[in-house]
PDB file of C-alpha atoms in Angstrom:
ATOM      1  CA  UNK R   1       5.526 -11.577 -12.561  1.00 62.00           C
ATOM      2  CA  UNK R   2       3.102 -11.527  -9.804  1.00 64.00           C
ATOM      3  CA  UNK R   3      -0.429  -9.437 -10.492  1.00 89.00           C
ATOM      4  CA  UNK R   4      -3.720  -8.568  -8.344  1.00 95.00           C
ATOM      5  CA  UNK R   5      -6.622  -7.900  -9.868  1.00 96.00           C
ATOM      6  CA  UNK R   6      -9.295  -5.803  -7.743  1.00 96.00           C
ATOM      7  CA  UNK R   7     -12.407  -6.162 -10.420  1.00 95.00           C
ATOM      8  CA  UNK R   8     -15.016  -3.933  -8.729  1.00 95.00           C
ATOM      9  CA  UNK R   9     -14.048  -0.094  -7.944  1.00 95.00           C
ATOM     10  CA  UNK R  10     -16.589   0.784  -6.362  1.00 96.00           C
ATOM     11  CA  UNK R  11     -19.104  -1.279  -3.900  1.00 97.00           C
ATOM     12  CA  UNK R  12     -22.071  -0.142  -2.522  1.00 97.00           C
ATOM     13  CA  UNK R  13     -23.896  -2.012   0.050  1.00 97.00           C
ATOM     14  CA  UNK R  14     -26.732  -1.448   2.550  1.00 97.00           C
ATOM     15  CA  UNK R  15     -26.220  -1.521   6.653  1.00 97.00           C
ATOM     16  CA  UNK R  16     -26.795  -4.789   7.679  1.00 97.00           C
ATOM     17  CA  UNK R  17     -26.058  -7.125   4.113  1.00 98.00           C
ATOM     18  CA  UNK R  18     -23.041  -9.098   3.665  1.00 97.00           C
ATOM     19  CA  UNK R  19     -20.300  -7.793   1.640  1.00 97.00           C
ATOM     20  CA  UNK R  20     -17.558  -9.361  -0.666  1.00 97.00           C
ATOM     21  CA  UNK R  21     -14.569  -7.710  -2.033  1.00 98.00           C
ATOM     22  CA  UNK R  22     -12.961  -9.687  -4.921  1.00 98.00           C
ATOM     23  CA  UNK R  23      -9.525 -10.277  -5.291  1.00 97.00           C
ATOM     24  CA  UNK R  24      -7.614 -12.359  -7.955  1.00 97.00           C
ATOM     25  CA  UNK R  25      -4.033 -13.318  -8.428  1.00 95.00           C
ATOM     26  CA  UNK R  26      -1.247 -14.975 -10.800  1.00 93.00           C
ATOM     27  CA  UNK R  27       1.384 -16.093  -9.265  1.00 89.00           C
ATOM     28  CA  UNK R  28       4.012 -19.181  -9.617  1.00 83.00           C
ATOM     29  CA  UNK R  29       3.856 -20.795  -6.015  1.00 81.00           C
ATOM     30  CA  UNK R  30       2.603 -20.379  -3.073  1.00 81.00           C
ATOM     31  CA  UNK R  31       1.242 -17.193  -2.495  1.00 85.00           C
ATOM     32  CA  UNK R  32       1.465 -14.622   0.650  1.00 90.00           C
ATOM     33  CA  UNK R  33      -2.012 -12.354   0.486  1.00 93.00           C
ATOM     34  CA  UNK R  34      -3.326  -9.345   2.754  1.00 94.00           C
ATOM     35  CA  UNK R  35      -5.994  -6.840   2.380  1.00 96.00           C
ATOM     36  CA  UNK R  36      -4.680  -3.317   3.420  1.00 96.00           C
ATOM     37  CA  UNK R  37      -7.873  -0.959   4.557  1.00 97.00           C
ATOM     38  CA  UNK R  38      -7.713   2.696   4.002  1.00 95.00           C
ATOM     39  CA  UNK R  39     -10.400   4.924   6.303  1.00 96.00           C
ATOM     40  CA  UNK R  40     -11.707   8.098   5.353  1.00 94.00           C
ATOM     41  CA  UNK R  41      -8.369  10.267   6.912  1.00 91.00           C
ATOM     42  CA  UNK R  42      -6.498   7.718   8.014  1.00 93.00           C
ATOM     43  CA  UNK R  43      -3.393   6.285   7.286  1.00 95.00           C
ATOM     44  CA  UNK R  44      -3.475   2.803   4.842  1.00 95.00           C
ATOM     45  CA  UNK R  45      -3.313  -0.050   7.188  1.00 95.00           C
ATOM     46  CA  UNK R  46      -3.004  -4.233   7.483  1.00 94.00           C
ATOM     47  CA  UNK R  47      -6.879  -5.493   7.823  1.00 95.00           C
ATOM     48  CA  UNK R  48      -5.920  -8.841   7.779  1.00 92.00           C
ATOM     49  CA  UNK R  49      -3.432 -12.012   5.993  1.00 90.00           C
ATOM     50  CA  UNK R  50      -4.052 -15.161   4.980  1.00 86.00           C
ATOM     51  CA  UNK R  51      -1.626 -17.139   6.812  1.00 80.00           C
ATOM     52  CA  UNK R  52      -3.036 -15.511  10.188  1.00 80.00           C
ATOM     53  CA  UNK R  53      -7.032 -16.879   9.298  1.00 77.00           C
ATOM     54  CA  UNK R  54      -8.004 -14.830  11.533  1.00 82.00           C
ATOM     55  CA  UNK R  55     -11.223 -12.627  11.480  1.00 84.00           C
ATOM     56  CA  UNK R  56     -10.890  -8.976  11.551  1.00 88.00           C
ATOM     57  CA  UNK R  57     -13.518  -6.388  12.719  1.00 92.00           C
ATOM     58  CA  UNK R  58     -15.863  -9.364  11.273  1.00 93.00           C
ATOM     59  CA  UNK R  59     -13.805  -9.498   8.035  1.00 95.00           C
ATOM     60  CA  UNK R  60     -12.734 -12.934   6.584  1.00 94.00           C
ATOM     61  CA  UNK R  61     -10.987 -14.049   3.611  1.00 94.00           C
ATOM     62  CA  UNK R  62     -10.306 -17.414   2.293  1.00 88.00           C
ATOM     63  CA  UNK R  63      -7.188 -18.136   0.519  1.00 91.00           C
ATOM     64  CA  UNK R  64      -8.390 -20.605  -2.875  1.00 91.00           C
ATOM     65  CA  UNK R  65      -5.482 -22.017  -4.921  1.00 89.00           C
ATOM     66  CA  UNK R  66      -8.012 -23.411  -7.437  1.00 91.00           C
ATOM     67  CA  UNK R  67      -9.487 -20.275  -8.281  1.00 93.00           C
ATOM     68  CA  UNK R  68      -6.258 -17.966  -7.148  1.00 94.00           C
ATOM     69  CA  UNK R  69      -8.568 -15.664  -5.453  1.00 95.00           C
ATOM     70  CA  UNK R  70      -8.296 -14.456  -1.916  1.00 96.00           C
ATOM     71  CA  UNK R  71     -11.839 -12.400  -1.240  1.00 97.00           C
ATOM     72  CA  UNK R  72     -12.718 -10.454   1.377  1.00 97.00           C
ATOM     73  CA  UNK R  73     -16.223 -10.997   3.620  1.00 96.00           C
ATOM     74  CA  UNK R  74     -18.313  -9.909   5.941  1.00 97.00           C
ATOM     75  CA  UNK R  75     -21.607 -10.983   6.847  1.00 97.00           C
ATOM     76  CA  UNK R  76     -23.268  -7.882   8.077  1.00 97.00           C
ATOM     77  CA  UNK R  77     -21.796  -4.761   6.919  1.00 97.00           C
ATOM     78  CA  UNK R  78     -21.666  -1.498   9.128  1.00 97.00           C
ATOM     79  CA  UNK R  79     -21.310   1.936   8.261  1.00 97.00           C
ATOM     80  CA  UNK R  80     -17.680   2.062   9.748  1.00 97.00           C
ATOM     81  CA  UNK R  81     -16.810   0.201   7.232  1.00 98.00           C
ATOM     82  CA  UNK R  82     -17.027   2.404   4.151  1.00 98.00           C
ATOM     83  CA  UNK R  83     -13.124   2.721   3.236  1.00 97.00           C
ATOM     84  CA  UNK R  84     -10.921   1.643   0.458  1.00 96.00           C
ATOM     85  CA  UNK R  85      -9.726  -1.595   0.574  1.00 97.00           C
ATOM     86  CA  UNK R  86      -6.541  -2.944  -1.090  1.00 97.00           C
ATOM     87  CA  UNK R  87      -5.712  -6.690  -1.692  1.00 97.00           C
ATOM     88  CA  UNK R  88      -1.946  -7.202  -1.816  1.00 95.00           C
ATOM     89  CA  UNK R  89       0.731 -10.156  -2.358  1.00 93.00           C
ATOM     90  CA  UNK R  90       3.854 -10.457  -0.859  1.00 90.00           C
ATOM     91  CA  UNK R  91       6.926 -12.002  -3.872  1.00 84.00           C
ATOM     92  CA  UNK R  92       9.106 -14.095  -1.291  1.00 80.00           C
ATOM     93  CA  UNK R  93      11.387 -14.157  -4.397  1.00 81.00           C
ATOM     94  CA  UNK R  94      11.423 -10.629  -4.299  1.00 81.00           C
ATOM     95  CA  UNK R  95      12.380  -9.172  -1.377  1.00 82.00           C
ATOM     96  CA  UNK R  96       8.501  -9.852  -0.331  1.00 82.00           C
ATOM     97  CA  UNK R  97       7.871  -7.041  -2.228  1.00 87.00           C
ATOM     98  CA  UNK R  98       4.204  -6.324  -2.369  1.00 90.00           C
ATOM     99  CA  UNK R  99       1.966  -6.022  -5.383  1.00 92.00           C
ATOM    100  CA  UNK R 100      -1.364  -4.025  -5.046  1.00 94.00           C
ATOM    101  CA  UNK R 101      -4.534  -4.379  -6.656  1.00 95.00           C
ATOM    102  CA  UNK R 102      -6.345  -0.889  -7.906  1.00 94.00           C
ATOM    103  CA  UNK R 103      -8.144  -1.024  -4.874  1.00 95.00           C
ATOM    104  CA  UNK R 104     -12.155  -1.356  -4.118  1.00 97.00           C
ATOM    105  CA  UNK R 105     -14.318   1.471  -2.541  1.00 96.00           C
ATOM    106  CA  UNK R 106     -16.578   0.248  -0.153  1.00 98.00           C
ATOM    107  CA  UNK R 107     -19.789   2.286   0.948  1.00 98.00           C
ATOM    108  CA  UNK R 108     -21.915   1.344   3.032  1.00 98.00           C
ATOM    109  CA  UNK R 109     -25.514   2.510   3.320  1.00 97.00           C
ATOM    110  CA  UNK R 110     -27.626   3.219   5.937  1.00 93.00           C
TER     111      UNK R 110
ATOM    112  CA  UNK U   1      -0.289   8.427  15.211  1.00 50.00           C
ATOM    113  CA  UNK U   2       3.454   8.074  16.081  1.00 63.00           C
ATOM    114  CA  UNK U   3       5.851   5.915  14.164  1.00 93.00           C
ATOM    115  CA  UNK U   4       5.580   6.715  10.853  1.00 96.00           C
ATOM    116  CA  UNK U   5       5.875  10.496   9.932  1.00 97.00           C
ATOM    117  CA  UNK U   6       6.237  12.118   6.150  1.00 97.00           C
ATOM    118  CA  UNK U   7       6.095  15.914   5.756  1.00 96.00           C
ATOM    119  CA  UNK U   8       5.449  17.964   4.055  1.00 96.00           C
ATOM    120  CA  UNK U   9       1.425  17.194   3.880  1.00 95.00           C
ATOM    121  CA  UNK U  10       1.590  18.961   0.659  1.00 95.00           C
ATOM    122  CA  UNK U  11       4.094  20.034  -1.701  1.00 94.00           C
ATOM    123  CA  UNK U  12       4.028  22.316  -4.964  1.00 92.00           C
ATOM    124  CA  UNK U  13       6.224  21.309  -7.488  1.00 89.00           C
ATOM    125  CA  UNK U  14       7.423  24.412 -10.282  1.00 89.00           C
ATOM    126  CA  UNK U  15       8.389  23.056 -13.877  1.00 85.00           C
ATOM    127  CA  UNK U  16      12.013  21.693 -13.981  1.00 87.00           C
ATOM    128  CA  UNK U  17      12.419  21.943 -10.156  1.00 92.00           C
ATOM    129  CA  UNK U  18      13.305  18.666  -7.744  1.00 94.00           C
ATOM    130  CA  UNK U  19      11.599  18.418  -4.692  1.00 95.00           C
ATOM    131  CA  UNK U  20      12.084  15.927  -1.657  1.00 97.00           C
ATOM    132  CA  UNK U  21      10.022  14.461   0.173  1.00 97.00           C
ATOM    133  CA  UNK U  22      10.847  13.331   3.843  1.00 98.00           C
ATOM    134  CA  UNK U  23      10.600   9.899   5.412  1.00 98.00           C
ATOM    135  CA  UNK U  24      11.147   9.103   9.387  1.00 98.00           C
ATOM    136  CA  UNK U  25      10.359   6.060  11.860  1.00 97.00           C
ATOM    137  CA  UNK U  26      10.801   5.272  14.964  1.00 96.00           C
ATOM    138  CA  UNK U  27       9.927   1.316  14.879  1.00 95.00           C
ATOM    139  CA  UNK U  28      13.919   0.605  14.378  1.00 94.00           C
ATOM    140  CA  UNK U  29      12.499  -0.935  11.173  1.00 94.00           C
ATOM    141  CA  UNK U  30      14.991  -1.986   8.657  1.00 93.00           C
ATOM    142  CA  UNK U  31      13.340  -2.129   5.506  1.00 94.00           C
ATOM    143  CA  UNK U  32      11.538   1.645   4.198  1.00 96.00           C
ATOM    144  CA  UNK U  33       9.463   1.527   0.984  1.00 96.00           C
ATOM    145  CA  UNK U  34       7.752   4.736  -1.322  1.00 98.00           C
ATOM    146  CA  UNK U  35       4.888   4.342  -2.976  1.00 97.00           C
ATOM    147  CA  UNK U  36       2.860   5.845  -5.973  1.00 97.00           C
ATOM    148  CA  UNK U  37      -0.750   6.119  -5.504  1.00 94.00           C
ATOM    149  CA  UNK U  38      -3.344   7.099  -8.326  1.00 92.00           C
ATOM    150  CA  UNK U  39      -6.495   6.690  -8.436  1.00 85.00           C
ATOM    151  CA  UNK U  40      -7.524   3.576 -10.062  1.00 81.00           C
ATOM    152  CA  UNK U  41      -4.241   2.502 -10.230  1.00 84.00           C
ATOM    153  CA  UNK U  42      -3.755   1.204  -6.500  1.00 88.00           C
ATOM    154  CA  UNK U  43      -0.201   1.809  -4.928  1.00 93.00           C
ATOM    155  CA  UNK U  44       2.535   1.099  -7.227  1.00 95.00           C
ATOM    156  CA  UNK U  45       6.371   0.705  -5.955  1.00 95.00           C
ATOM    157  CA  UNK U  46       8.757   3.153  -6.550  1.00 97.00           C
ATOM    158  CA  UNK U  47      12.362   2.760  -4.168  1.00 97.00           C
ATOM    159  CA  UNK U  48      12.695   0.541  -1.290  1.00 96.00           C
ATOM    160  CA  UNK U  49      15.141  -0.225   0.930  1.00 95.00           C
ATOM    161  CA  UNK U  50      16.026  -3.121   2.957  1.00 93.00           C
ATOM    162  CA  UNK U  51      19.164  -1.768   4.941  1.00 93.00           C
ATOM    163  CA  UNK U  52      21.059   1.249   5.952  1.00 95.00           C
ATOM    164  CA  UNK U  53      23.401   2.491   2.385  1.00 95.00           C
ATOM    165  CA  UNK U  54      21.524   0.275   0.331  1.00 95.00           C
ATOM    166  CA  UNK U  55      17.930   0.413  -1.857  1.00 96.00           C
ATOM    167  CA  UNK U  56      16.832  -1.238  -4.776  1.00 96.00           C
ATOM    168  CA  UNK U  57      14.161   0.567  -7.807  1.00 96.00           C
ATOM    169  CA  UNK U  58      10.829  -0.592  -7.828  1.00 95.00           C
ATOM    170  CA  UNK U  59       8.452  -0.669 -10.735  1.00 92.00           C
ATOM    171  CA  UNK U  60       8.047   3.299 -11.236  1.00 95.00           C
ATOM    172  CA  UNK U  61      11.831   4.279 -10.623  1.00 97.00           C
ATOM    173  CA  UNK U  62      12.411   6.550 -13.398  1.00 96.00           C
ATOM    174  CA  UNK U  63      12.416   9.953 -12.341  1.00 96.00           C
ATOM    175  CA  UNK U  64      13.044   9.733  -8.717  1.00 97.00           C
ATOM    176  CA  UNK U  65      15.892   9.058  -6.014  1.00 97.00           C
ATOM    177  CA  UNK U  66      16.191   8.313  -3.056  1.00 98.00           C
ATOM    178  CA  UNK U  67      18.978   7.912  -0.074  1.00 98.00           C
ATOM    179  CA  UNK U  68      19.153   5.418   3.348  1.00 98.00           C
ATOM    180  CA  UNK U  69      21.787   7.441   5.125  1.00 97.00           C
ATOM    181  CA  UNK U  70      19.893   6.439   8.353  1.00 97.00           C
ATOM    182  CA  UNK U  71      18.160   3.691   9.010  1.00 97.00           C
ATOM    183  CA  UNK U  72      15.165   6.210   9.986  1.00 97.00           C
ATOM    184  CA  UNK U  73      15.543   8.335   7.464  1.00 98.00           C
ATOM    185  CA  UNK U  74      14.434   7.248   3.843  1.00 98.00           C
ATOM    186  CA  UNK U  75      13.697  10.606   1.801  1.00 98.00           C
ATOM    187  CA  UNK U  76      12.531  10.273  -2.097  1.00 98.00           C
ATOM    188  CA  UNK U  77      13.534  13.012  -4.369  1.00 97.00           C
ATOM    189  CA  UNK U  78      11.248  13.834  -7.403  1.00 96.00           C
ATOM    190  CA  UNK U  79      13.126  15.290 -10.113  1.00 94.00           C
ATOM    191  CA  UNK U  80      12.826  17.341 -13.275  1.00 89.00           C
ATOM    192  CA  UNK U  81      12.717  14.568 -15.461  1.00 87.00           C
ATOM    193  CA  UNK U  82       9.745  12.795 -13.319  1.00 89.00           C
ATOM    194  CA  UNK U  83       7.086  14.233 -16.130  1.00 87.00           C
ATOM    195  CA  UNK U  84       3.972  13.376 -14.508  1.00 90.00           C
ATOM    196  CA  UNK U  85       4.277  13.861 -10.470  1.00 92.00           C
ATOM    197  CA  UNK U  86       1.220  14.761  -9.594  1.00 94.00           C
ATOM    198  CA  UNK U  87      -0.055  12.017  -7.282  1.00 95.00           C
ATOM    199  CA  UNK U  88       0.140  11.546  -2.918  1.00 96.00           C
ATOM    200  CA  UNK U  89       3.132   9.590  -1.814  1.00 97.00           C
ATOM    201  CA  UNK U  90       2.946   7.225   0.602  1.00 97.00           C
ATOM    202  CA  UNK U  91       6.356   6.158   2.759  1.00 98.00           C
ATOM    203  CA  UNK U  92       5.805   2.797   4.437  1.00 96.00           C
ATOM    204  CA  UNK U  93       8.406   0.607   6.996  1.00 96.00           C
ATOM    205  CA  UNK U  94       8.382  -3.020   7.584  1.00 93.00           C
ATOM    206  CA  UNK U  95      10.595  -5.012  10.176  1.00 86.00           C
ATOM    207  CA  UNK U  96       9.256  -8.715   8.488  1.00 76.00           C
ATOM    208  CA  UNK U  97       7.586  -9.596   5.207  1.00 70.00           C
ATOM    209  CA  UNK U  98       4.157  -9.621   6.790  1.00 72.00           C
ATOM    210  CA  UNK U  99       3.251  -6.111   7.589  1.00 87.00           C
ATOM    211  CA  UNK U 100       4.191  -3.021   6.403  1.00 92.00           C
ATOM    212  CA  UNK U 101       3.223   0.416   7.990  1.00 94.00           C
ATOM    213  CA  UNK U 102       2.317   3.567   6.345  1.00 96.00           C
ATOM    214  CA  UNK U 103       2.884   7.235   6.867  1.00 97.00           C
ATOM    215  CA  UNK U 104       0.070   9.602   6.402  1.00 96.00           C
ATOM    216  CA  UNK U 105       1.208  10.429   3.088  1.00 96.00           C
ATOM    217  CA  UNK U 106       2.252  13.350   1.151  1.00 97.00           C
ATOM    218  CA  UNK U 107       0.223  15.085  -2.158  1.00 96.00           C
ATOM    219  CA  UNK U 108       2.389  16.663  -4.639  1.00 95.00           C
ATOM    220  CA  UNK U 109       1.052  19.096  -7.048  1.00 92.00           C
ATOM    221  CA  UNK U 110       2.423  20.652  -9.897  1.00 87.00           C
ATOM    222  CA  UNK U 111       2.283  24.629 -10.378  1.00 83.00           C
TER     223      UNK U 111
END
């Protein structure tokens, strides 16, 4: 069976310093990740998947099959972007059911 | 926010009663998923379905139902025997494995 791990519950960073949200995974194969964002009052919503390697709202995250980890950056953090963040996987074995991670709360500092 | 809607935004639950919880979309998306979320324990999977008349249990089925008598319509049910319900519900709808949207959730309390 597929799991995420989300080690850090909490993250609290300053206006302006980079931030990294760590995700970890087991899974047999190749692996379909996201991170989900959830605002203060606002409905839980796609940040951002691997296979689009795209960069959202300054957000990156590198898929590494060495390390099965898929972590989330961001080089200068702003205060918009204090939320909760999820990391998820998608089973394609499964119905591409997704798997969550506890989630990480971000806060950002001015 | 259109597209997803779940109501009520909060619901009181009296011991030994069943409650539902409403689902709708308007994407035209076939597949409709409920989710569990506590804190600390991220969202965990409790019905989906991937077509009209048909849904499958996810991880936290026991004591819940649910029915996909339209494909807009996916309403759980939290019954009697579900002996810890306090928690806020989230509906979600996806029309391909890469995204799935979410509803604004609902937060069920027990009385």
């Amino acid at each position: 069976a597929q799991r995420v791990t989300q080690p850090e519950k909490l993250l609290s960073v300053f206006k302006g310093a980079p931030v990294e949200l760590k995700c970890n995974y087991s899974y047999s194969g190749s692996p379909e990740l996201f991170w989900y964002v959830q605002y203060s009052r606002q409905r839980l919503q796609l940040l951002l998947r691997h296979i689009s390697r795209e960069s959202i709202k300054g957000f990156t995250a590198d898929l590494n099959k060495g390390e099965t980890s898929f972590h989330l950056k961001k080089p200068f953090a702003q205060e918009e972007d204090s939320a909760m963040y999820y990391c998820a996987l998608s089973d394609w074995r499964n119905d591409y059911k997704l798997s969550f991670g506890a989630g990480t709360t971000v806060t950002v500092r001015a | 926010d259109g597209g997803i809607t779940q109501s009520p935004k909060y619901l009181f639950r009296k011991e030994g009663q069943n409650v539902t919880l409403s689902c709708e979309q308007n994407l035209n998306h076939d597949a409709m998923y409920w989710y569990r979320q506590d804190p600390g324990q991220g969202l965990r999977l409790i019905y989906y379905s991937q077509i009209v008349n048909d849904f499958q249990k996810g991880d936290i089925a026991e004591g819940y139902s649910v029915s996909r008598e339209k494909k807009e319509s996916f309403p759980l049910t939290v019954t009697s025997a579900q002996k810890n319900p306090t928690a806020f519900y989230l509906c979600a709808s996806s029309d391909s494995w890469e995204t799935q949207y979410f509803g604004p959730g609902t937060r069920l309390l027990v009385l």
